[in-house]
GROMACS .gro file of C-alpha atoms in nm:
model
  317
    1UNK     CA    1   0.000   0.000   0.000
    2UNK     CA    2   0.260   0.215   0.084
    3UNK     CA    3   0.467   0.152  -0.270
    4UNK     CA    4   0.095   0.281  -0.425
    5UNK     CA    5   0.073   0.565  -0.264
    6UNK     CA    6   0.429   0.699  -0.324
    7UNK     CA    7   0.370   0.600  -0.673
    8UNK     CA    8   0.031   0.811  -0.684
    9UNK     CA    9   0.230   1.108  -0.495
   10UNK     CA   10   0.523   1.151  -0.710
   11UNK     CA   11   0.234   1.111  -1.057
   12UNK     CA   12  -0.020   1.390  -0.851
   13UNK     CA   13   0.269   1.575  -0.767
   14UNK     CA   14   0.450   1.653  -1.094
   15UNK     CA   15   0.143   1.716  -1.214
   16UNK     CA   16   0.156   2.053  -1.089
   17UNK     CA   17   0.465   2.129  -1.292
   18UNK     CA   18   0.311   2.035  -1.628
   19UNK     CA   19  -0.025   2.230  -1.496
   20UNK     CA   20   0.133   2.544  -1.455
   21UNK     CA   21   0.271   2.539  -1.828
   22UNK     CA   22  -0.056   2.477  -1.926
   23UNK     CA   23  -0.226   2.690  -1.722
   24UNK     CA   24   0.035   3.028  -1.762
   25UNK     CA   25   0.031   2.999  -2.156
   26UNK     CA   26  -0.287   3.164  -2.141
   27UNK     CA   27  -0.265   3.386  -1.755
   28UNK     CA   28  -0.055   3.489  -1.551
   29UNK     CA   29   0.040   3.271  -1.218
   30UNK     CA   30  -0.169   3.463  -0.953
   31UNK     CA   31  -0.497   3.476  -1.223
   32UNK     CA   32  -0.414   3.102  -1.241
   33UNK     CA   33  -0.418   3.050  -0.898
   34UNK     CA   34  -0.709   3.278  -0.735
   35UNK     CA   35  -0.946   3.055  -1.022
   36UNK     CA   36  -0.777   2.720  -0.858
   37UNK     CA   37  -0.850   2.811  -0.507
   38UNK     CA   38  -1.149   3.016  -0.479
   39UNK     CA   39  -1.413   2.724  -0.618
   40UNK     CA   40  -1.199   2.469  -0.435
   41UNK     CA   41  -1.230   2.630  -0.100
   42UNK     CA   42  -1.621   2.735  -0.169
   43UNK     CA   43  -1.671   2.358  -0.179
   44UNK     CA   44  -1.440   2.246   0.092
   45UNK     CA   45  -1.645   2.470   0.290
   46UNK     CA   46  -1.964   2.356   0.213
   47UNK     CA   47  -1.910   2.062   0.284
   48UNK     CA   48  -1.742   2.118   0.630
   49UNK     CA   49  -2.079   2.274   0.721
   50UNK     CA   50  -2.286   2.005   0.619
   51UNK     CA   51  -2.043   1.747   0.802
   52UNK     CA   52  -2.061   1.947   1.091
   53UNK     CA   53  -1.863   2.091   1.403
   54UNK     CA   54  -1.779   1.752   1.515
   55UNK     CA   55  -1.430   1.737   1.342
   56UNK     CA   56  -1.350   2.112   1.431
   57UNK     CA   57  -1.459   2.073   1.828
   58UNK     CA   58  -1.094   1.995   1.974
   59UNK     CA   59  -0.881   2.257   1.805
   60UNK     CA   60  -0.834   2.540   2.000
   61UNK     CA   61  -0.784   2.874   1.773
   62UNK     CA   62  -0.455   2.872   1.781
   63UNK     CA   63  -0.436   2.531   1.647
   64UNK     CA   64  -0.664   2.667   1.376
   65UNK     CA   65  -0.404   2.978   1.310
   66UNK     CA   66  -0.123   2.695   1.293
   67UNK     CA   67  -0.272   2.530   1.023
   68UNK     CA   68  -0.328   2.868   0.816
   69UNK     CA   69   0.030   2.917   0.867
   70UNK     CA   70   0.113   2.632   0.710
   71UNK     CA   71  -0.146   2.662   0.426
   72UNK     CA   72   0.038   3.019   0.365
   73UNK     CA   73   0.383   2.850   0.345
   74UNK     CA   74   0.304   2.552   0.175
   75UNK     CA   75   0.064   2.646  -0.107
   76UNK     CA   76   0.048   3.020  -0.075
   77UNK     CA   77   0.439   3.067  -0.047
   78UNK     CA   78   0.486   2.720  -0.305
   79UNK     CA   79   0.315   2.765  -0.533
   80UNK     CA   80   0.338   3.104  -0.618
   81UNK     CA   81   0.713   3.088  -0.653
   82UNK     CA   82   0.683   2.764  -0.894
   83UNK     CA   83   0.397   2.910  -1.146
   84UNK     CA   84   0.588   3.285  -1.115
   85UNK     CA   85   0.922   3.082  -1.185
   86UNK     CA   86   0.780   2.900  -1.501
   87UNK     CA   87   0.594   3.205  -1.590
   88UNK     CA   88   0.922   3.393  -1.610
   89UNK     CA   89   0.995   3.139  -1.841
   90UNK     CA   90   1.230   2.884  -1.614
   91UNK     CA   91   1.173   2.550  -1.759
   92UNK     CA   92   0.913   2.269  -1.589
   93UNK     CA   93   1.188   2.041  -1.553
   94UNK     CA   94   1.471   2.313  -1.404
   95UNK     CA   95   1.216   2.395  -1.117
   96UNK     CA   96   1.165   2.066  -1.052
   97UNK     CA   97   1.523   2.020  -0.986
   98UNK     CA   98   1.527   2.339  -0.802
   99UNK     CA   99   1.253   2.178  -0.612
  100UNK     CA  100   1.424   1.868  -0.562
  101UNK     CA  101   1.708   2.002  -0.338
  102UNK     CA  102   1.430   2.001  -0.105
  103UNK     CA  103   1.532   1.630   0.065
  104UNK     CA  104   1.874   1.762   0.185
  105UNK     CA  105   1.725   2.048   0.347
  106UNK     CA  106   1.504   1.852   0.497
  107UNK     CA  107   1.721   1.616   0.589
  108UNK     CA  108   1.970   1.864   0.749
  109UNK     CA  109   1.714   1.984   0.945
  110UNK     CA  110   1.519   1.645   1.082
  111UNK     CA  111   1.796   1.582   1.288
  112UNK     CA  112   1.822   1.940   1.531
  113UNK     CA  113   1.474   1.983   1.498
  114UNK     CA  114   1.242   1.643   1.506
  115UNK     CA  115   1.516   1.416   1.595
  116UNK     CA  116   1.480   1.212   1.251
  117UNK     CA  117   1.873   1.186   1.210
  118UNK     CA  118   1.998   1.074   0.878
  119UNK     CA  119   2.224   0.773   0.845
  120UNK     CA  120   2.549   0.781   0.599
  121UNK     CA  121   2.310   0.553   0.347
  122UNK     CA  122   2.085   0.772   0.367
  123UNK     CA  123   2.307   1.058   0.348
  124UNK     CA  124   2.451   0.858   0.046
  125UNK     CA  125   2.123   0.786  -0.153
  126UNK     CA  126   1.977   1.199  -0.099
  127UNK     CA  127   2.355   1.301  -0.288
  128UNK     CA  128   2.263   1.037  -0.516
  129UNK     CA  129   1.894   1.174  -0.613
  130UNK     CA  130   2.022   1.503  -0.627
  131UNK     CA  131   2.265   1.405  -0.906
  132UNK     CA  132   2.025   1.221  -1.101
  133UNK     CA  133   1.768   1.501  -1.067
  134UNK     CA  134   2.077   1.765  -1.219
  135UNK     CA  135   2.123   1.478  -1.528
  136UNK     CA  136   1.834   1.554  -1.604
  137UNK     CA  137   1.767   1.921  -1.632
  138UNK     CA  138   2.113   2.039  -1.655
  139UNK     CA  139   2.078   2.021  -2.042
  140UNK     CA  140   1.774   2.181  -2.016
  141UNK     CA  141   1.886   2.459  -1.863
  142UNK     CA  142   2.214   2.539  -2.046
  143UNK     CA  143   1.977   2.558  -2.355
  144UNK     CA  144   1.721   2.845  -2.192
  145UNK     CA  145   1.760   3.150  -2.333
  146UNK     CA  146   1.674   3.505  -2.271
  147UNK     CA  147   1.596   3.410  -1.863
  148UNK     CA  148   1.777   3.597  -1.578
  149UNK     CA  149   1.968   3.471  -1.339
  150UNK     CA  150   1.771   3.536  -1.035
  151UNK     CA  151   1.472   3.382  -1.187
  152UNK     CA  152   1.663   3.075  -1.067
  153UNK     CA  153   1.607   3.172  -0.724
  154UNK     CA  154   1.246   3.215  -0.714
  155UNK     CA  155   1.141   2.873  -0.707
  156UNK     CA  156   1.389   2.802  -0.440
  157UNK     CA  157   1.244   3.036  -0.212
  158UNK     CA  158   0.958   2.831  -0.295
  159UNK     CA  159   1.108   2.488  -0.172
  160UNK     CA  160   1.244   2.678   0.137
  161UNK     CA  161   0.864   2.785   0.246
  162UNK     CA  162   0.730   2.383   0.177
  163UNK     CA  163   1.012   2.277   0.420
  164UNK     CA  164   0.904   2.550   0.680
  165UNK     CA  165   0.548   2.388   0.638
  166UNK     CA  166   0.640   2.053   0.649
  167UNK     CA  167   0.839   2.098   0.991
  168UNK     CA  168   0.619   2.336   1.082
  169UNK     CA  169   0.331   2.052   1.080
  170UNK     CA  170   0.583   1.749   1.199
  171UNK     CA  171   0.624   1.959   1.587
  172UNK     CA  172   0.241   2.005   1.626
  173UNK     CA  173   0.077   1.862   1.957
  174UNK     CA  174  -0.262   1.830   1.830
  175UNK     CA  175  -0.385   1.587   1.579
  176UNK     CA  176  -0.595   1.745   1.260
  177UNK     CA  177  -0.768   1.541   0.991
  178UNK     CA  178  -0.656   1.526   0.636
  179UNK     CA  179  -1.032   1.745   0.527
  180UNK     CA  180  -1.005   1.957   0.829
  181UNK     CA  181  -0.606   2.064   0.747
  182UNK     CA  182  -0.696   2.066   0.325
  183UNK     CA  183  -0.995   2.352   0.390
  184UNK     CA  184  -0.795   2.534   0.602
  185UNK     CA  185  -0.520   2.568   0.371
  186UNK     CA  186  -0.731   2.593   0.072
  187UNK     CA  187  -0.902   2.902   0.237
  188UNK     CA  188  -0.610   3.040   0.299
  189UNK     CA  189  -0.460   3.009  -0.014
  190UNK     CA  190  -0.829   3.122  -0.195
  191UNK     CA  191  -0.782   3.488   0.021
  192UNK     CA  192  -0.464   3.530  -0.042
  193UNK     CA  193  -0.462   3.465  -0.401
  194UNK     CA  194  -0.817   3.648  -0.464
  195UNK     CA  195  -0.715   3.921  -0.266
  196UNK     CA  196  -0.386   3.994  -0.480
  197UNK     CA  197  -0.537   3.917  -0.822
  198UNK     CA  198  -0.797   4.211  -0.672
  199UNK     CA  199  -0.537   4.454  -0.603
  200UNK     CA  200  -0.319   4.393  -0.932
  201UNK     CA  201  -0.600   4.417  -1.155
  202UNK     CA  202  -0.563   4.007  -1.293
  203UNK     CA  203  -0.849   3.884  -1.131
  204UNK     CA  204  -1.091   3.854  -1.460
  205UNK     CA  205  -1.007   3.483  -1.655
  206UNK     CA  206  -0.969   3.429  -1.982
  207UNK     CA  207  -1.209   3.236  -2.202
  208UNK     CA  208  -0.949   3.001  -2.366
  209UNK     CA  209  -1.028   2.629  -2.284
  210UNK     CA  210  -0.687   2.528  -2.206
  211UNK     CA  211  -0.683   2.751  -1.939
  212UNK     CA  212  -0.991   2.524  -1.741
  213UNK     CA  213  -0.830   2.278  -1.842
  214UNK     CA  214  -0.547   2.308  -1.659
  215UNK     CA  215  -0.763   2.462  -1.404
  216UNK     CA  216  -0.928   2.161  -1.347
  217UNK     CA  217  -0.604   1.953  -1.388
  218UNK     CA  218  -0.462   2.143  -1.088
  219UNK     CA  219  -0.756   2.119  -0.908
  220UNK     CA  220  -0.780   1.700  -0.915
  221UNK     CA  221  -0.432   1.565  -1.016
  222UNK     CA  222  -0.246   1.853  -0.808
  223UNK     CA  223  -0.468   1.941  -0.500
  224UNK     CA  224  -0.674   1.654  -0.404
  225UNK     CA  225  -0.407   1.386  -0.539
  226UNK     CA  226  -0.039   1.570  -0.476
  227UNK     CA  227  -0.118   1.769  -0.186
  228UNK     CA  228  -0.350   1.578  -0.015
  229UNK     CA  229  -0.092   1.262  -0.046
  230UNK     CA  230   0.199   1.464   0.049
  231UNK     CA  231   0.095   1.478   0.406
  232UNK     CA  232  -0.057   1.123   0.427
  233UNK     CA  233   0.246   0.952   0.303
  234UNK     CA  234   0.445   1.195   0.523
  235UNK     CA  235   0.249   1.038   0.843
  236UNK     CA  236   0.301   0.736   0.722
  237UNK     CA  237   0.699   0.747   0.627
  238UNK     CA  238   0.833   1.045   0.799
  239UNK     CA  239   1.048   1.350   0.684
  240UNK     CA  240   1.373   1.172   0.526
  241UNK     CA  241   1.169   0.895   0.323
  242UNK     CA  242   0.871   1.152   0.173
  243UNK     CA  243   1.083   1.387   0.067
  244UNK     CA  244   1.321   1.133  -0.130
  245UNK     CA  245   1.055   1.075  -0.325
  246UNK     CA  246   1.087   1.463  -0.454
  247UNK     CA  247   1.420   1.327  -0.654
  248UNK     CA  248   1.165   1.157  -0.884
  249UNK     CA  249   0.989   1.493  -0.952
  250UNK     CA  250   1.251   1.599  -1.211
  251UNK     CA  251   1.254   1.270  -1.431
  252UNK     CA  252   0.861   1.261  -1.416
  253UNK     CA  253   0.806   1.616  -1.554
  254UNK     CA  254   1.068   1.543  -1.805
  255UNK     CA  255   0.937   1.273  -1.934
  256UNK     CA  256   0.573   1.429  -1.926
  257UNK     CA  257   0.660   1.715  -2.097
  258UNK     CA  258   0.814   1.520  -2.376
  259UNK     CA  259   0.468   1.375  -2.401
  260UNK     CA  260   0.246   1.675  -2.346
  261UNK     CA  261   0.490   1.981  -2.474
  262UNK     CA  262   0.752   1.798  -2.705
  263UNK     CA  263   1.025   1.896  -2.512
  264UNK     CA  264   1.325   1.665  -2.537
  265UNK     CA  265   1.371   1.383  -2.389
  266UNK     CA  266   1.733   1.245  -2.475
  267UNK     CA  267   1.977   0.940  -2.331
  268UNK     CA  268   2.118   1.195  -2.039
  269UNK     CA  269   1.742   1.243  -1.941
  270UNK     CA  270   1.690   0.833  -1.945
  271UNK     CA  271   1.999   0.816  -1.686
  272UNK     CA  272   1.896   1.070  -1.456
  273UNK     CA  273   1.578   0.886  -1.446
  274UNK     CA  274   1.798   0.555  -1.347
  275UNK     CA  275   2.003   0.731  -1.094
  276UNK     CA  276   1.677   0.893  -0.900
  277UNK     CA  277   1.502   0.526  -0.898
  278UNK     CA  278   1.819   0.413  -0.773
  279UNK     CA  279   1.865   0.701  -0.461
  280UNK     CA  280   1.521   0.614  -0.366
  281UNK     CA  281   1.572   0.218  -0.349
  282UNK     CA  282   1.894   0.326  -0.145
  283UNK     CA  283   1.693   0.531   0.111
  284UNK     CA  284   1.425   0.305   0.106
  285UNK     CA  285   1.674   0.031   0.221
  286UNK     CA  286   1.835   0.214   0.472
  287UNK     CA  287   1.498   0.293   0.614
  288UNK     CA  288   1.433  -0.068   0.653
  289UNK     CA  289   1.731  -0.199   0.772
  290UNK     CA  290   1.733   0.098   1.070
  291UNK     CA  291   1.391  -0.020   1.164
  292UNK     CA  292   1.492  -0.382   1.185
  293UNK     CA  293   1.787  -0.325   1.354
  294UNK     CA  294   1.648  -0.087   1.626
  295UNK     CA  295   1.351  -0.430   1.717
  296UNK     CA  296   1.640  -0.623   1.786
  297UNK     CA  297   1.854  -0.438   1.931
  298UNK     CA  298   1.972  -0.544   2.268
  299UNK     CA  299   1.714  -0.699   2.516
  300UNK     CA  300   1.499  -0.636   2.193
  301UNK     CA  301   1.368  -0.315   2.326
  302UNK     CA  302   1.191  -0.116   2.011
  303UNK     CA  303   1.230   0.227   1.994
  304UNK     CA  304   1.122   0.497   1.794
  305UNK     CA  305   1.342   0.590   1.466
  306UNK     CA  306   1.179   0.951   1.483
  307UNK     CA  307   0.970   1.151   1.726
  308UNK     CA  308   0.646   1.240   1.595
  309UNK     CA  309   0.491   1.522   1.807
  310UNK     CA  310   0.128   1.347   1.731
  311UNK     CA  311   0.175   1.029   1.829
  312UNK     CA  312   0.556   0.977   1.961
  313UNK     CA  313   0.644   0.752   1.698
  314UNK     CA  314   0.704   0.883   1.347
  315UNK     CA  315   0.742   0.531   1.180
  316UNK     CA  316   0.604   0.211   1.352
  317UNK     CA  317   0.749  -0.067   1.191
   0.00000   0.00000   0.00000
């Protein structure tokens, strides 16, 4: 179960990389985004009413403010940076390399702050990813023309604000649903991104069909399937092993965008693809063999790989 539902993330997930091409050919980013978010949280809304208070009763306001912080940072912040980035006209496939540095940030930081610390294997499998990940868009890159320099940094301000989210989340005390967490953050996102396609004037959609298109593409594939399965399968597998599965990003979109935008797909693209399957299997492994090893360690006492604020144990194995 848990293969399928990395599988299903990293497909969801690069999703939103080939949406945003879509969707920007016709809009700009924060036009694109207000008309993702503002019917997405009028429904999520609705039907939090009609479900009732029941799910809502045991957060306390400030657990409610928590969780509109990290909407804000991880799709308000994200998101913004990734469709402005490709908007600016930074390839799909460079920001999701750009994006995919995101494991060894996180993994620097799951050690001082959730106690999640990173074995040499693992260590040795993120380095790997993050080569395969460059094989693949380095080409790509070289070849863009007529983009400036700091564009570059735009979506990694972007990858900086999802790992603020995701630790942000991790050291919470108090349990929220999947539904409860998604409205929150979808409201969020739908006032922040209505609000400033207001004030600039870019509010108004155009009537192009591609443009719902990828509307609706970001809406399914991207919110309900990427974003919603980033957080379950980061319950499930902690910090380290989730965001491994961001080295797969790159290859994905490459290969998507061959299919959808005939960009190029060449031999060096086909490797990169290799060495990012292979940094995940190499994580993967030392995941498994820490877990084993800490059940029979001595007396066989079992301990806890990683300290999840929720529920003390990140990983039960």
């Amino acid at each position: 179960m848990n293969v399928l539902l990395s599988a299903a993330f990293v497909v969801c997930w690069s999703s939103g990389f080939v949406g945003a091409k879509l969707g920007t050919q016709d809009a700009g980013a924060m036009t694109l985004l207000m008309w993702r978010f503002l019917p997405l949280a009028a429904v999520l809304t609705a039907v939090a009413v009609h479900r009732g208070r029941s799910p809502w009763r045991a957060l306390a306001p400030r657990d409610l403010a928590r969780q509109a912080l990290i909407g804000l940072l991880s799709q308000s912040g994200y998101l913004l940076t990734v469709y402005y980035a490709i908007q600016l006209g930074v390839s799909s496939g460079t920001t999701a390399l750009i994006d995919g540095t995101q494991p060894l940030v996180a993994g620097a930081l799951a050690g001082p702050l959730l106690r999640e610390y990173v074995s040499a294997r693992q260590w040795l499998g993120l380095c790997l990813g993050l080569g395969g990940v460059a094989l693949v868009t380095t080409a790509d890159a070289a070849a863009t023309t007529g983009v400036a320099w700091w564009t570059y940094l735009v979506p990694f301000a972007g990858m900086l604000s999802l790992v603020a989210a995701t630790f942000l989340d991790r050291r919470s005390r108090t349990p929220v649903t999947p539904a409860v967490s998604l409205t929150v953050h979808c409201a969020t996102s739908a006032l922040v991104f209505t609000t400033a396609a207001l004030t600039t004037g870019t509010a108004a959609p155009p009537t192009t069909g591609s443009f719902w298109l990828a509307t609706i593409w970001l809406v399914t594939l991207s919110t309900f399937g990427g974003y919603g399965l980033y957080w379950l399968v980061l319950q499930r597998s902690g910090v380290t092993e989730v965001n491994t599965l961001m080295f797969l990003m790159a290859p994905v979109t490459a290969v998507w965008g061959a299919l959808m935008f005939d960009e190029p797909f060449t031999t060096q693209t086909a490797l990169g693809l290799a060495v990012a399957l292979t940094a995940v299997a190499v994580v993967r492994g030392a995941n498994s063999r820490r877990g084993e090893a800490e059940v029979a360690g001595p007396g066989r006492r079992r301990r806890c790989p990683g300290i999840n604020r929720r529920s003390g144990c990140a990983n039960p194995r």
